mmCIF file of C-alpha atoms and ligand atoms in Angstrom:
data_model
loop_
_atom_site.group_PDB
_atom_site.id
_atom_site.type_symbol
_atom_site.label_atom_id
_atom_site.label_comp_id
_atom_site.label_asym_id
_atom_site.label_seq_id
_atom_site.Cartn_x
_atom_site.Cartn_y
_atom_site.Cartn_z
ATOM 1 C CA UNK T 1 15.261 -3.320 12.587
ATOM 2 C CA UNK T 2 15.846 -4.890 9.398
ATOM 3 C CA UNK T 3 13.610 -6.932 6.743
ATOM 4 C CA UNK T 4 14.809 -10.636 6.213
ATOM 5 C CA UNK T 5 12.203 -11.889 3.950
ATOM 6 C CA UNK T 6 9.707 -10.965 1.904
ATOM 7 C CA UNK T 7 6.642 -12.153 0.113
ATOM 8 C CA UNK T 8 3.431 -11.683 -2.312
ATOM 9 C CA UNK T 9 -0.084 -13.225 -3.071
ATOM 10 C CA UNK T 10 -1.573 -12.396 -5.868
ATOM 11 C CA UNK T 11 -4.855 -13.102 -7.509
ATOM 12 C CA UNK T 12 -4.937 -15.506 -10.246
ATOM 13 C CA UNK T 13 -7.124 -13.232 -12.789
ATOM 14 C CA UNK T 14 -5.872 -10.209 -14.528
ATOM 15 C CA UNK T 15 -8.338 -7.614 -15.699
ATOM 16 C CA UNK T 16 -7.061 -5.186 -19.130
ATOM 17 C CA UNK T 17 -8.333 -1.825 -19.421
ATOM 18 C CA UNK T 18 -10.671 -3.000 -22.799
ATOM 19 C CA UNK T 19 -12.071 -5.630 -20.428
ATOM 20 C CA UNK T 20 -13.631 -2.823 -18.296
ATOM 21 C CA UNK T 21 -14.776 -0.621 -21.194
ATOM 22 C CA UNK T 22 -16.982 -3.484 -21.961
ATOM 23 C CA UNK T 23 -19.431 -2.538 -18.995
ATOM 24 C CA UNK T 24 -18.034 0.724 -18.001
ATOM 25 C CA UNK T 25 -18.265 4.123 -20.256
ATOM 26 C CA UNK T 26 -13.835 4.286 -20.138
ATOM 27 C CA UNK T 27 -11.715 3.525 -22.632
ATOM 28 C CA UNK T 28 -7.773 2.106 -22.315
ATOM 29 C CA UNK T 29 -6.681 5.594 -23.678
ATOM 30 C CA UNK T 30 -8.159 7.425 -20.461
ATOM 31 C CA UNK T 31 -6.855 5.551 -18.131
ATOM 32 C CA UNK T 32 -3.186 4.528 -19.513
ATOM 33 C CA UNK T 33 -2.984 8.666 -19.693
ATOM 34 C CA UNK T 34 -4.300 9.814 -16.468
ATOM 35 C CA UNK T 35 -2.729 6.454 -14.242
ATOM 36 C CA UNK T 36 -0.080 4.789 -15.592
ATOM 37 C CA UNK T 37 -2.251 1.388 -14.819
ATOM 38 C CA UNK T 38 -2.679 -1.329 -17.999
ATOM 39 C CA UNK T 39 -3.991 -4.344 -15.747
ATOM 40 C CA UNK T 40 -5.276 -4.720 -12.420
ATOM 41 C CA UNK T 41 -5.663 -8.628 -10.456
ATOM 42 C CA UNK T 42 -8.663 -9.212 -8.775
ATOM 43 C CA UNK T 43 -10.005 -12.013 -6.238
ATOM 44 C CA UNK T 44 -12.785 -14.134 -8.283
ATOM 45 C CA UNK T 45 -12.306 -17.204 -5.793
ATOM 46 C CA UNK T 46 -9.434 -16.328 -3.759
ATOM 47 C CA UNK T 47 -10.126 -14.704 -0.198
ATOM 48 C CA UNK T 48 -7.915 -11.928 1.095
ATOM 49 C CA UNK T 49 -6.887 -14.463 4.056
ATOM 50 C CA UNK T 50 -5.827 -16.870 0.838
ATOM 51 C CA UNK T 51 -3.505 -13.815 -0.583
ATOM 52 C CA UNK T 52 -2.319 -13.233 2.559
ATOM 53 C CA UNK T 53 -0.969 -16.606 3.681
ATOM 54 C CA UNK T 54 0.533 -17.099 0.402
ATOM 55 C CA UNK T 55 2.791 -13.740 0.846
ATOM 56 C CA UNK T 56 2.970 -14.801 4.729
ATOM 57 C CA UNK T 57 4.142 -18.281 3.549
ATOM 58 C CA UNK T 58 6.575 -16.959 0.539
ATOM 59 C CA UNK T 59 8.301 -14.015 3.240
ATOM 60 C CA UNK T 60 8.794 -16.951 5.985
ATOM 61 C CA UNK T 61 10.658 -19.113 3.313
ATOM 62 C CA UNK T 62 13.083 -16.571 2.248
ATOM 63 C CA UNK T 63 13.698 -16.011 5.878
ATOM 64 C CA UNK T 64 14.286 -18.934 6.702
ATOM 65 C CA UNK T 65 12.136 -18.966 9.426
ATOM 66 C CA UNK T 66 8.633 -21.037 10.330
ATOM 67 C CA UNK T 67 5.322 -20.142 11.577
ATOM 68 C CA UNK T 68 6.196 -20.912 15.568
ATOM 69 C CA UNK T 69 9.711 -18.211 14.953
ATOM 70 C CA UNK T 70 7.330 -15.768 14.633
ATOM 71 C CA UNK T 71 6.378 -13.296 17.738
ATOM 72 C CA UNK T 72 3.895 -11.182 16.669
ATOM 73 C CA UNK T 73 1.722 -10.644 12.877
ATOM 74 C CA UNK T 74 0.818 -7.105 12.222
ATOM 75 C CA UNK T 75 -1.731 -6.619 9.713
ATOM 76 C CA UNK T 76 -2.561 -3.877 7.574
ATOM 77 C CA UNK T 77 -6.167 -3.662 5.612
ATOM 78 C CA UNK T 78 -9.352 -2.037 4.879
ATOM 79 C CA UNK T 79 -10.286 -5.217 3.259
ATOM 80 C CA UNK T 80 -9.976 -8.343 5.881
ATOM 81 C CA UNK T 81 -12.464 -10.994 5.371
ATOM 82 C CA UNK T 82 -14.416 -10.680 8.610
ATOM 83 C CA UNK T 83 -14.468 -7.367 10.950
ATOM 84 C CA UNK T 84 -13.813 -10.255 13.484
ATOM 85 C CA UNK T 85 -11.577 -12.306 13.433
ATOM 86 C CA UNK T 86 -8.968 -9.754 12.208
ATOM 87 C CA UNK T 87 -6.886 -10.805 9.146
ATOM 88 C CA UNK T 88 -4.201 -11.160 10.933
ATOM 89 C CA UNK T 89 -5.804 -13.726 13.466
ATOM 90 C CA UNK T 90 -6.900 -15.492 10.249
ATOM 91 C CA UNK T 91 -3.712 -15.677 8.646
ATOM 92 C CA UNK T 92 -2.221 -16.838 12.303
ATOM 93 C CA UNK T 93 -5.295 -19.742 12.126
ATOM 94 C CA UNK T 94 -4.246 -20.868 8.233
ATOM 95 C CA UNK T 95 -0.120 -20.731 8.232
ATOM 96 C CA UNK T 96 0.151 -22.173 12.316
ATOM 97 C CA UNK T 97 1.128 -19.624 14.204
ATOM 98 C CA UNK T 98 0.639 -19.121 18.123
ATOM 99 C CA UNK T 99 1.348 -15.538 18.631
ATOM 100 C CA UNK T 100 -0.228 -12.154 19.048
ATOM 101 C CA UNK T 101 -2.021 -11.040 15.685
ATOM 102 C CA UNK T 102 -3.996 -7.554 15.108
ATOM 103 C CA UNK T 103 -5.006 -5.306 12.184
ATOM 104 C CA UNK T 104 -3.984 -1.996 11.951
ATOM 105 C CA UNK T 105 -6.243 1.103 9.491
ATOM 106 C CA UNK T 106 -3.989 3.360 8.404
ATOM 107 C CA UNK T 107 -5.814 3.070 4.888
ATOM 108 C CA UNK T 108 -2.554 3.322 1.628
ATOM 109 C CA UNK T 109 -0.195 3.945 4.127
ATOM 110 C CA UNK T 110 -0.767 1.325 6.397
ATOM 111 C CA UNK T 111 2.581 -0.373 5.641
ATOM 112 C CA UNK T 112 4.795 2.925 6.879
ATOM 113 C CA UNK T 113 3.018 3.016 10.132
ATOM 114 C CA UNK T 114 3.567 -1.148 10.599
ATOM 115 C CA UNK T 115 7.019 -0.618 10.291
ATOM 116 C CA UNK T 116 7.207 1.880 12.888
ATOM 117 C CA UNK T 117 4.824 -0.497 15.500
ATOM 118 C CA UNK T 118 7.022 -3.724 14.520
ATOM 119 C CA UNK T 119 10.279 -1.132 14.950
ATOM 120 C CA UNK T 120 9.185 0.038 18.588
ATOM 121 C CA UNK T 121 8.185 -3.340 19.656
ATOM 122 C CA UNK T 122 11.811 -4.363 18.531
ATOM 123 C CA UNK T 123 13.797 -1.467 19.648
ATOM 124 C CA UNK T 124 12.091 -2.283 23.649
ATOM 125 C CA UNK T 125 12.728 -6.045 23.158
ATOM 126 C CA UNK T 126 9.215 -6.940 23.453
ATOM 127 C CA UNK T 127 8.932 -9.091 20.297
ATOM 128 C CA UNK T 128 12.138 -10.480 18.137
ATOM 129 C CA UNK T 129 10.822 -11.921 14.791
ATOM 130 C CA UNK T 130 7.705 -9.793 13.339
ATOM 131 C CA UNK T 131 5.444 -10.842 10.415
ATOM 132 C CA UNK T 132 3.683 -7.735 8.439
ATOM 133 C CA UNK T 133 1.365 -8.675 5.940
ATOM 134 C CA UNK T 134 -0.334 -5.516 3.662
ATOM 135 C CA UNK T 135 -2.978 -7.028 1.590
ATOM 136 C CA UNK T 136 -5.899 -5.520 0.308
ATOM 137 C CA UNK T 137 -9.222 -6.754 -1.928
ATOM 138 C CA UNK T 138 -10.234 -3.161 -3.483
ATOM 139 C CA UNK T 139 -12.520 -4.911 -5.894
ATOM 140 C CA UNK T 140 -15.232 -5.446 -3.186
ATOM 141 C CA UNK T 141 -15.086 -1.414 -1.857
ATOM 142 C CA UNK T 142 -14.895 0.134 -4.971
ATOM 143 C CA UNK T 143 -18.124 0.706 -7.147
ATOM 144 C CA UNK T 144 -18.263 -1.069 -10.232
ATOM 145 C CA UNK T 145 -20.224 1.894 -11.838
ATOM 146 C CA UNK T 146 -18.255 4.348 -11.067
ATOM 147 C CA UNK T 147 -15.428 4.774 -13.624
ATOM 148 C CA UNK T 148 -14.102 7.775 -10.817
ATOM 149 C CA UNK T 149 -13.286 4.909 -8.756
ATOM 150 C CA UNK T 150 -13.023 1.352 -9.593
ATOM 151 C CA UNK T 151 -10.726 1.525 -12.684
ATOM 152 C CA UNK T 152 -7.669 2.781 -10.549
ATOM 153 C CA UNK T 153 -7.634 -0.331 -7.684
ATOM 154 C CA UNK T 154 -6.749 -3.840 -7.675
ATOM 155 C CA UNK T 155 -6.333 -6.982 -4.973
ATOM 156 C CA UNK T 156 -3.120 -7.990 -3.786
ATOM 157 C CA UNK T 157 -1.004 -9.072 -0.925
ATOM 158 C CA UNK T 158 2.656 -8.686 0.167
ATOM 159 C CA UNK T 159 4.026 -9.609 3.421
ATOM 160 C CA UNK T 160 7.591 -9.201 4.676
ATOM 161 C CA UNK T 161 9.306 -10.229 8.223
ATOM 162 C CA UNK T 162 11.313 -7.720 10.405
ATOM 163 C CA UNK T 163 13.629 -8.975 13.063
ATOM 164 C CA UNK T 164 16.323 -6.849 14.902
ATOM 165 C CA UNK T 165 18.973 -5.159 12.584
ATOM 166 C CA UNK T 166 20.438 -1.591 11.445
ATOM 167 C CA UNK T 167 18.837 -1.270 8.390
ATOM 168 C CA UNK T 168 16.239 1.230 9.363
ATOM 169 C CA UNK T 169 17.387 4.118 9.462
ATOM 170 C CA UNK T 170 14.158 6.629 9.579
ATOM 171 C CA UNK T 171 10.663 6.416 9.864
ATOM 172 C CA UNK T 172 8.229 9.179 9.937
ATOM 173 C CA UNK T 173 4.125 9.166 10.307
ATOM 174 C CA UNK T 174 1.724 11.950 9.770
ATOM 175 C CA UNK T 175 -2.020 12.823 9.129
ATOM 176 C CA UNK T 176 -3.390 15.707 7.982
ATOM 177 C CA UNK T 177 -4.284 18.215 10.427
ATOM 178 C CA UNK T 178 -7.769 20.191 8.524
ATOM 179 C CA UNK T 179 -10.554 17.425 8.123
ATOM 180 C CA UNK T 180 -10.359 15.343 5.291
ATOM 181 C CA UNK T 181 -13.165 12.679 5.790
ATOM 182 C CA UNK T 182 -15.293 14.030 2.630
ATOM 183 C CA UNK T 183 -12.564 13.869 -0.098
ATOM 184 C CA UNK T 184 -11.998 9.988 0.565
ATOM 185 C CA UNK T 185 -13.773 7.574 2.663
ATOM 186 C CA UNK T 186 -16.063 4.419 2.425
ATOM 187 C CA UNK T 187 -18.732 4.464 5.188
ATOM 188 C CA UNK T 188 -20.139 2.299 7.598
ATOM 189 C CA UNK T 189 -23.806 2.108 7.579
ATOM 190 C CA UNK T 190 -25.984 1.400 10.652
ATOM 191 C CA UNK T 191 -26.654 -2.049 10.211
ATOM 192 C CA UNK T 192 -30.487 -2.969 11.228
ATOM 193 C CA UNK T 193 -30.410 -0.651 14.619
ATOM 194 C CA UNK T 194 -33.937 -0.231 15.143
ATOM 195 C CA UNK T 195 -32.278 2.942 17.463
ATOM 196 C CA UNK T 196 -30.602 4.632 14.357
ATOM 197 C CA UNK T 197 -32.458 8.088 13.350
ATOM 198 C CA UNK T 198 -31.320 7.314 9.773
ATOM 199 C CA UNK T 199 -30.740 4.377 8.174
ATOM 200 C CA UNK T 200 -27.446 3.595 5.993
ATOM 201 C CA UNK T 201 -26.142 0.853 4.108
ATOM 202 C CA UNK T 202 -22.620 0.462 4.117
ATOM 203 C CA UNK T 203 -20.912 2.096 0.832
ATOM 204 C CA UNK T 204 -18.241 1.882 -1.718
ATOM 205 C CA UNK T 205 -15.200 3.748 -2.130
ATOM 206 C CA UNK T 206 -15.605 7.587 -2.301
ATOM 207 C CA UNK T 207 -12.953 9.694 -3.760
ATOM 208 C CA UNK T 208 -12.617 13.347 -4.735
ATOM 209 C CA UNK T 209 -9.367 12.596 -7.254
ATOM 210 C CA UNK T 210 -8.473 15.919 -8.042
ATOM 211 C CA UNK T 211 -8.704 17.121 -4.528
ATOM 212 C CA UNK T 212 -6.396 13.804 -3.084
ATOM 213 C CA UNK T 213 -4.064 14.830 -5.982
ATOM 214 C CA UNK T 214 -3.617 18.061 -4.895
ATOM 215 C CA UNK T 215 -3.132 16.774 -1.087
ATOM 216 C CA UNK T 216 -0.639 13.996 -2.372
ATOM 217 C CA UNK T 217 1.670 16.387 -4.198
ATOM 218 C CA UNK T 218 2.181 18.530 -1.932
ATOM 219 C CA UNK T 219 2.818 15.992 1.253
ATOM 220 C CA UNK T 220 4.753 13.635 -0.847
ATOM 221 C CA UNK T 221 7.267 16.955 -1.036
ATOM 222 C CA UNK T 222 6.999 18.127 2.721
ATOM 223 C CA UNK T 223 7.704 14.237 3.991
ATOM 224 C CA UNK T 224 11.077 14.106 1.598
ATOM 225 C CA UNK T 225 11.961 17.575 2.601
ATOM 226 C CA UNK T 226 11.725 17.085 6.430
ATOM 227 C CA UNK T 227 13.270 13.220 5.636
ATOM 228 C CA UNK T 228 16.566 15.365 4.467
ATOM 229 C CA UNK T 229 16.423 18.111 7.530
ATOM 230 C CA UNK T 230 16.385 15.073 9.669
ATOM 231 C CA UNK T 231 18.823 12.735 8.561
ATOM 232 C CA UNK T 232 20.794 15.002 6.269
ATOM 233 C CA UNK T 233 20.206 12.283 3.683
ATOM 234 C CA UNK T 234 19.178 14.209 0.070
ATOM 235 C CA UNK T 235 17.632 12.757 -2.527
ATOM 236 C CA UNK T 236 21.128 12.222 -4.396
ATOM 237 C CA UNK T 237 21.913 9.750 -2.133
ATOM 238 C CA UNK T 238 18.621 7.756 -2.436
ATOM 239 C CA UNK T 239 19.035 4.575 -4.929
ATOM 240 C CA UNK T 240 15.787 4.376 -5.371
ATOM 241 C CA UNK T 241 12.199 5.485 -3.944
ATOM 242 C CA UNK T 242 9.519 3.536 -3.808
ATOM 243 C CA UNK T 243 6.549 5.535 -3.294
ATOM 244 C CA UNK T 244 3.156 4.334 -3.435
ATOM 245 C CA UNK T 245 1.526 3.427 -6.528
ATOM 246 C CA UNK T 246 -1.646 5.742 -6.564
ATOM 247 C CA UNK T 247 -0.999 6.979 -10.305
ATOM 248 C CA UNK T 248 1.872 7.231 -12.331
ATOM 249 C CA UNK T 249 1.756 11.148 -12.747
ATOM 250 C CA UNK T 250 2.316 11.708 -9.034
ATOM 251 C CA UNK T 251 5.689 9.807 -9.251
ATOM 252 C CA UNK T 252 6.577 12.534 -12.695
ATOM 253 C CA UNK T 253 5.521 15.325 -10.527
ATOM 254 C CA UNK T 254 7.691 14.096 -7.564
ATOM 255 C CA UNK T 255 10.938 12.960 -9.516
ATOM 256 C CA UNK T 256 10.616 16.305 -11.539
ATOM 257 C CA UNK T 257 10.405 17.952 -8.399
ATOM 258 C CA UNK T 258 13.287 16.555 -7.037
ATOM 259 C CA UNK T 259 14.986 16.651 -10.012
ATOM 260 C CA UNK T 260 15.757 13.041 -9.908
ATOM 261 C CA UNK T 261 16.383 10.333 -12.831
ATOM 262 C CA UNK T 262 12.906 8.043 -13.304
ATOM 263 C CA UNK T 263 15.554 4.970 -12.860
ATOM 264 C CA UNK T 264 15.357 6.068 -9.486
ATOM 265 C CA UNK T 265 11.360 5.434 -8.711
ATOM 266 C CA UNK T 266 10.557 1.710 -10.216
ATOM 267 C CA UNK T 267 6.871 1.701 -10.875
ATOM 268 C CA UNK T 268 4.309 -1.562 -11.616
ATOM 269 C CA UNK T 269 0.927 0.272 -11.029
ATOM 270 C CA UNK T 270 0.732 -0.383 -15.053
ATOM 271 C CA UNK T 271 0.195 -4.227 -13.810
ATOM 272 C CA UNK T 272 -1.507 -3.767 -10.497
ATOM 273 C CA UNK T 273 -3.396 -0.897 -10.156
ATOM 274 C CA UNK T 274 -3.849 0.649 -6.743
ATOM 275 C CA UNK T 275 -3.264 -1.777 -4.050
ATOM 276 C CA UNK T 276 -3.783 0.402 -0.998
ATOM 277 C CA UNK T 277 -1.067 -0.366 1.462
ATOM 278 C CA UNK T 278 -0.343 -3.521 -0.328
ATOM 279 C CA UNK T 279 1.647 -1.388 -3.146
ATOM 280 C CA UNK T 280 4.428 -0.145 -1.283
ATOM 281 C CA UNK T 281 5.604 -3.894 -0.004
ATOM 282 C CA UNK T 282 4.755 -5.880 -3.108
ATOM 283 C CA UNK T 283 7.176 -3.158 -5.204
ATOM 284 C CA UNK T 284 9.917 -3.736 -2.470
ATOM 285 C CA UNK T 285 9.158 -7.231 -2.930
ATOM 286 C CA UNK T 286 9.428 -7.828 -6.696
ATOM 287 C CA UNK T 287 12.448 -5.222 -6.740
ATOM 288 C CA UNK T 288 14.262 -7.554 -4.534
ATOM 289 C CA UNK T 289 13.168 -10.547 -6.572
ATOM 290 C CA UNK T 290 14.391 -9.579 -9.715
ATOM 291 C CA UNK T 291 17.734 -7.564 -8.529
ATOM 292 C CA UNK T 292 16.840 -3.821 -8.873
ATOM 293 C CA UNK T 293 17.176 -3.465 -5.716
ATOM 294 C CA UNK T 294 20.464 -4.768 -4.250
ATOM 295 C CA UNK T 295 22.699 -5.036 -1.427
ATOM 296 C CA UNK T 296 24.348 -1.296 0.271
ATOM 297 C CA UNK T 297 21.296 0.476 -1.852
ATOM 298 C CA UNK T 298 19.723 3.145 0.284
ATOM 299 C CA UNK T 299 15.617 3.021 -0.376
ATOM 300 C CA UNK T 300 13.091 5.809 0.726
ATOM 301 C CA UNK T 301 9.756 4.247 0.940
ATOM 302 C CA UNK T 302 6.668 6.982 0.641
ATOM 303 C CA UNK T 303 3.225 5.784 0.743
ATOM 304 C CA UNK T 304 -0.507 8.588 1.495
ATOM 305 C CA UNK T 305 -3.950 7.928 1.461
ATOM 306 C CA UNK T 306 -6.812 7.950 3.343
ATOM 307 C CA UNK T 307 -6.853 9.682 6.420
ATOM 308 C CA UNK T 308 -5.546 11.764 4.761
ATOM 309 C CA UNK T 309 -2.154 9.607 6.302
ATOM 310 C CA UNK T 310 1.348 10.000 5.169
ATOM 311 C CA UNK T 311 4.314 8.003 6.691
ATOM 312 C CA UNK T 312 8.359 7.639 4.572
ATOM 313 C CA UNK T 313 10.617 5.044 5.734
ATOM 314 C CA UNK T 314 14.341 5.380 4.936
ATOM 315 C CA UNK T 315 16.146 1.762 4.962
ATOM 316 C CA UNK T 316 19.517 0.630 3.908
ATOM 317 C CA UNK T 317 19.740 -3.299 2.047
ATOM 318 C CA UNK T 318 21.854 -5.503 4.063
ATOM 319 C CA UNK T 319 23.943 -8.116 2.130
HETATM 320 N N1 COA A 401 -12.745 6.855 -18.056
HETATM 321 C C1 COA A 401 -13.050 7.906 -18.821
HETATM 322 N N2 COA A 401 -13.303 9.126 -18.330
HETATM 323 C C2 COA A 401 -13.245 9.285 -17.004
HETATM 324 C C3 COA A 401 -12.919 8.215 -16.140
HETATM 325 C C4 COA A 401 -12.678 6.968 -16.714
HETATM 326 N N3 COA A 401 -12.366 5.880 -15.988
HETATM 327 N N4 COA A 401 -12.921 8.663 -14.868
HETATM 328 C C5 COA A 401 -13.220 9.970 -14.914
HETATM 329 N N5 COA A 401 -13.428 10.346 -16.199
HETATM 330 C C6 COA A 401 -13.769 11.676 -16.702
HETATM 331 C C7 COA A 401 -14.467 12.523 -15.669
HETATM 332 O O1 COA A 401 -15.844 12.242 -15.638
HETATM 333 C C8 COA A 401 -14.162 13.904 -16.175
HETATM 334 O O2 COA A 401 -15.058 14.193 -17.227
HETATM 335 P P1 COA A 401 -15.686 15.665 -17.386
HETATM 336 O O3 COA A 401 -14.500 16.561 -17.630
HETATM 337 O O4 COA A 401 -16.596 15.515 -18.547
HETATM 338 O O5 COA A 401 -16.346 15.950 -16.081
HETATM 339 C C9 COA A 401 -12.773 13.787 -16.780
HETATM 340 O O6 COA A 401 -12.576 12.374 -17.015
HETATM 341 C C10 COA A 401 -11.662 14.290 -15.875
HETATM 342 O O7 COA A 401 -11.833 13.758 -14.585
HETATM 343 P P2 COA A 401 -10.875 14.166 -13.413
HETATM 344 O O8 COA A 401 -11.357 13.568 -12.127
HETATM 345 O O9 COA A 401 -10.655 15.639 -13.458
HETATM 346 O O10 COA A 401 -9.526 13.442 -13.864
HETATM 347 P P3 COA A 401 -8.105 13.563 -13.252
HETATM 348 O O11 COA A 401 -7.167 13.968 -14.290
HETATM 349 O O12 COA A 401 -8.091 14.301 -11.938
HETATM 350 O O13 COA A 401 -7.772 12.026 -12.903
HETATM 351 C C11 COA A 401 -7.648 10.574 -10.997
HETATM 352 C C12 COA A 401 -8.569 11.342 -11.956
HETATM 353 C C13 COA A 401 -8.516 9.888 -9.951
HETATM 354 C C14 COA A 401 -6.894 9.538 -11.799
HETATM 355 C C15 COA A 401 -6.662 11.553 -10.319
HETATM 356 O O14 COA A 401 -7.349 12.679 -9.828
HETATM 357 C C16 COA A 401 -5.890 10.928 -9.183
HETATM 358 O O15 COA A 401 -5.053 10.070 -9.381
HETATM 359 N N6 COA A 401 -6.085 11.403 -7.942
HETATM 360 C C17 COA A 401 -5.322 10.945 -6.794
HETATM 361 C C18 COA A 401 -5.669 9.552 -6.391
HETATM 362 C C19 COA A 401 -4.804 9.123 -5.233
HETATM 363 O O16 COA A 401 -3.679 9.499 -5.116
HETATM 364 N N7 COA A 401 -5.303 8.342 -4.348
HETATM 365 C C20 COA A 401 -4.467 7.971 -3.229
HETATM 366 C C21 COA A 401 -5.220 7.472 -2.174
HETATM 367 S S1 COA A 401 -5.954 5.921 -2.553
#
C-alpha cells in the first residue's frame, strides 16, 4: 500500500492559552511547560462532517483522483456528528461518493489501525483506491471546567488516500492487556430508559494524566523496540517519527530514550493541541506540504490512547 494524497480541515478559530485563563483557573506558563501546546482550533460553526470533506476534498486533489475513484472511506472518530449516519457515510453524502463508508473507535490511535484495515482490504484485492479521513471535534467531549482536561485538545481533520503500492512496510496494533477503562474514558449514559436501574447522562472526557503518561512511555518504547526485532529497521535509520501529539514531553522522553536528534520527531501540538487520531495524519500532512518530509525518507508513525490502544506504522516516501 502506499499514500497518494493527502489532506486537512481545519477550524477557522484559534484559541491562545491567555484566552482560556480568562474563564479557567490556568495560566499560559502551565501549560506551555507541561504540553508543548500554545494554540488549539476549535469548531464555532464548522461541523466535523465540514472538516472532514474539506481534508477528503484537499487529499482527492493531490491524488488526482475524484469522488466516484474511490472504493471504500474509512473513518476514524470519537467525535462524528450523528451516532448514525457514521461520519464517514456523511462525508460520502457531502463530497459524492457511491461506495462503502464506516467509522472505526480506536480512540488517538485510530489512524494506525485504518491503515492496517485499508492495507488488508488492498493486499486481498477487495478495494483499490481507499479514502481515510481522522478528524476529531474534542471541544464538545472535553469539560470546559476542567483545566485536567480541556486545555490539552483541539478540533481538526486530516484525510489521506491509500491505493496499492510498496511503501508500507510495517504495521503493528495493540491494546493493553490489564483493564484500563477508569484512567481514560467518556461514558455513555442511559438515555431516558425507563428500564435503567440508574440513570446517567452522557459525560465529558475523563483522564487520569499522570497514570496515561506513565502507560504512554513505556508502550511508545516496547512498540519501537519490537518495530526493530521485526524488521531489523533501528531507529538510525528512521528520518523521522511522527508520533502522536499528546504532549510535547512524551516526544523528549522518547527521543532521549532512543537517543535520537529532536530534528528527527517534527512536532505542531504547540498549534493544535491534541487532536486524537487526527494528529498523527495532519503532521504527515503538513510535513509533506512544506518539504520536511521528502521522497526515499523512511517515517515511523506512533500514535496511543484510549483503550488503552497502541498501533506504529513504518512507511517509506515514494517519489
Ligand atoms: N493549569 C494549571 N494547573 C493545572 C492545570 C492547568 N490547566 N491542569 C492541572 N493543573 C494542576 C493540577 O491540579 C495539579 O495541582 P496540585 O499539585 O495542586 O494537585 C498540578 O497542576 C499537577 O497536575 P498533574 O496532573 O500532576 O500534571 P502533569 O505534570 O501530570 O501534567 C498532563 C498533566 C495531563 C499534561 C500529563 O499528565 C499528560 O500529558 N498525560 C498524558 C496525556 C496523554 O498522553 N494522553 C494520550 C491519550 S489522549
Amino acid at each position: 500500500m502506499k499514500i497518494i494524497g493527502l489532506g486537512k480541515g481545519i477550524p477557522k478559530e484559534c484559541v491562545t492559552n491567555d484566552q482560556l485563563s480568562e474563564f479557567l483557573d490556568t495560566n499560559d506558563e502551565w501549560i506551555v511547560s507541561r504540553t508543548g501546546i500554545k494554540t488549539r482550533y476549535v469548531c464555532v460553526g464548522e461541523t466535523l462532517t465540514d472538516l472532514s470533506a474539506t481534508a477528503a476534498t484537499d487529499a482527492l486533489n493531490k491524488a488526482n483522483l475524484s469522488a466516484k475513484d474511490i472504493d471504500l472511506i474509512i473513518c476514524t472518530t470519537i467525535c462524528g456528528d450523528y451516532c448514525t449516519p457514521s461520519l464517514a457515510c456523511c462525508i460520502a453524502e457531502r463530497i459524492n461518493a457511491r461506495c462503502p463508508a464506516f467509522d472505526i473507535n480506536a480512540a488517538c490511535t485510530g489512524f494506525i489501525y485504518a491503515l492496517e484495515l485499508a492495507d488488508g482490504f488492498i493486499r486481498v484485492g477487495k478495494y483499490k483506491n481507499i479514502l481515510i479521513v481522522s478528524a476529531e471535534k474534542m471541544s464538545a467531549k472535553v469539560d470546559w471546567n476542567d483545566r485536567n482536561t480541556c486545555v490539552l485538545f483541539g478540533d481538526g481533520a486530516a484525510a489521506c488516500v491509500v491505493t496499492e503500492g510498496e511503501s508500507v512496510k510495517y504495521i503493528n496494533l495493540s491494546s493493553s492487556a490489564t483493564p484500563n477503562t477508569e484512567v481514560l474514558n467518556m461514558p455513555n449514559g442511559t438515555g431516558n430508559s425507563p428500564f435503567a436501574a440508574e440513570k446517567k447522562q452522557n459525560e465529558y472526557l475523563n483522564m487520569q494524566g499522570q497514570k496515561v503518561f506513565k502507560f504512554v512511555v513505556n508502550i511508545v518504547e516496547a512498540e519501537l523496540k519490537l518495530m526493530t526485532e521485526r524488521t531489523g529497521i533501528t531507529p538510525e535509520q528512521i528520518d523521522r517519527f511522527l508520533l502522536h501529539q499528546a504532549n510535547k514531553r512524551i516526544i523528549d522522553y522518547t527521543l532521549a530514550r532512543l537517543k535520537q536528534p529532536a530534528e528527527k520527531f517534527p512536532c505542531n501540538i504547540e498549534r493544535y493541541g491534541n487532536l486524537s487520531s487526527a494528529s498523527v495524519p495532519l503532521l504527515l500532512t503538513e510535513m509533506t506540504e512544506t518539504g520536511q518530509v521528502k521522497a526515499g525518507d523512511t517515517l515511523l508513525l506512533c500514535a496511543f490512547g484510549g483503550g488503552l490502544t497502541a498501533g506504529t506504522c513504518v512507511m517509506t516516501i515514494d517519489s
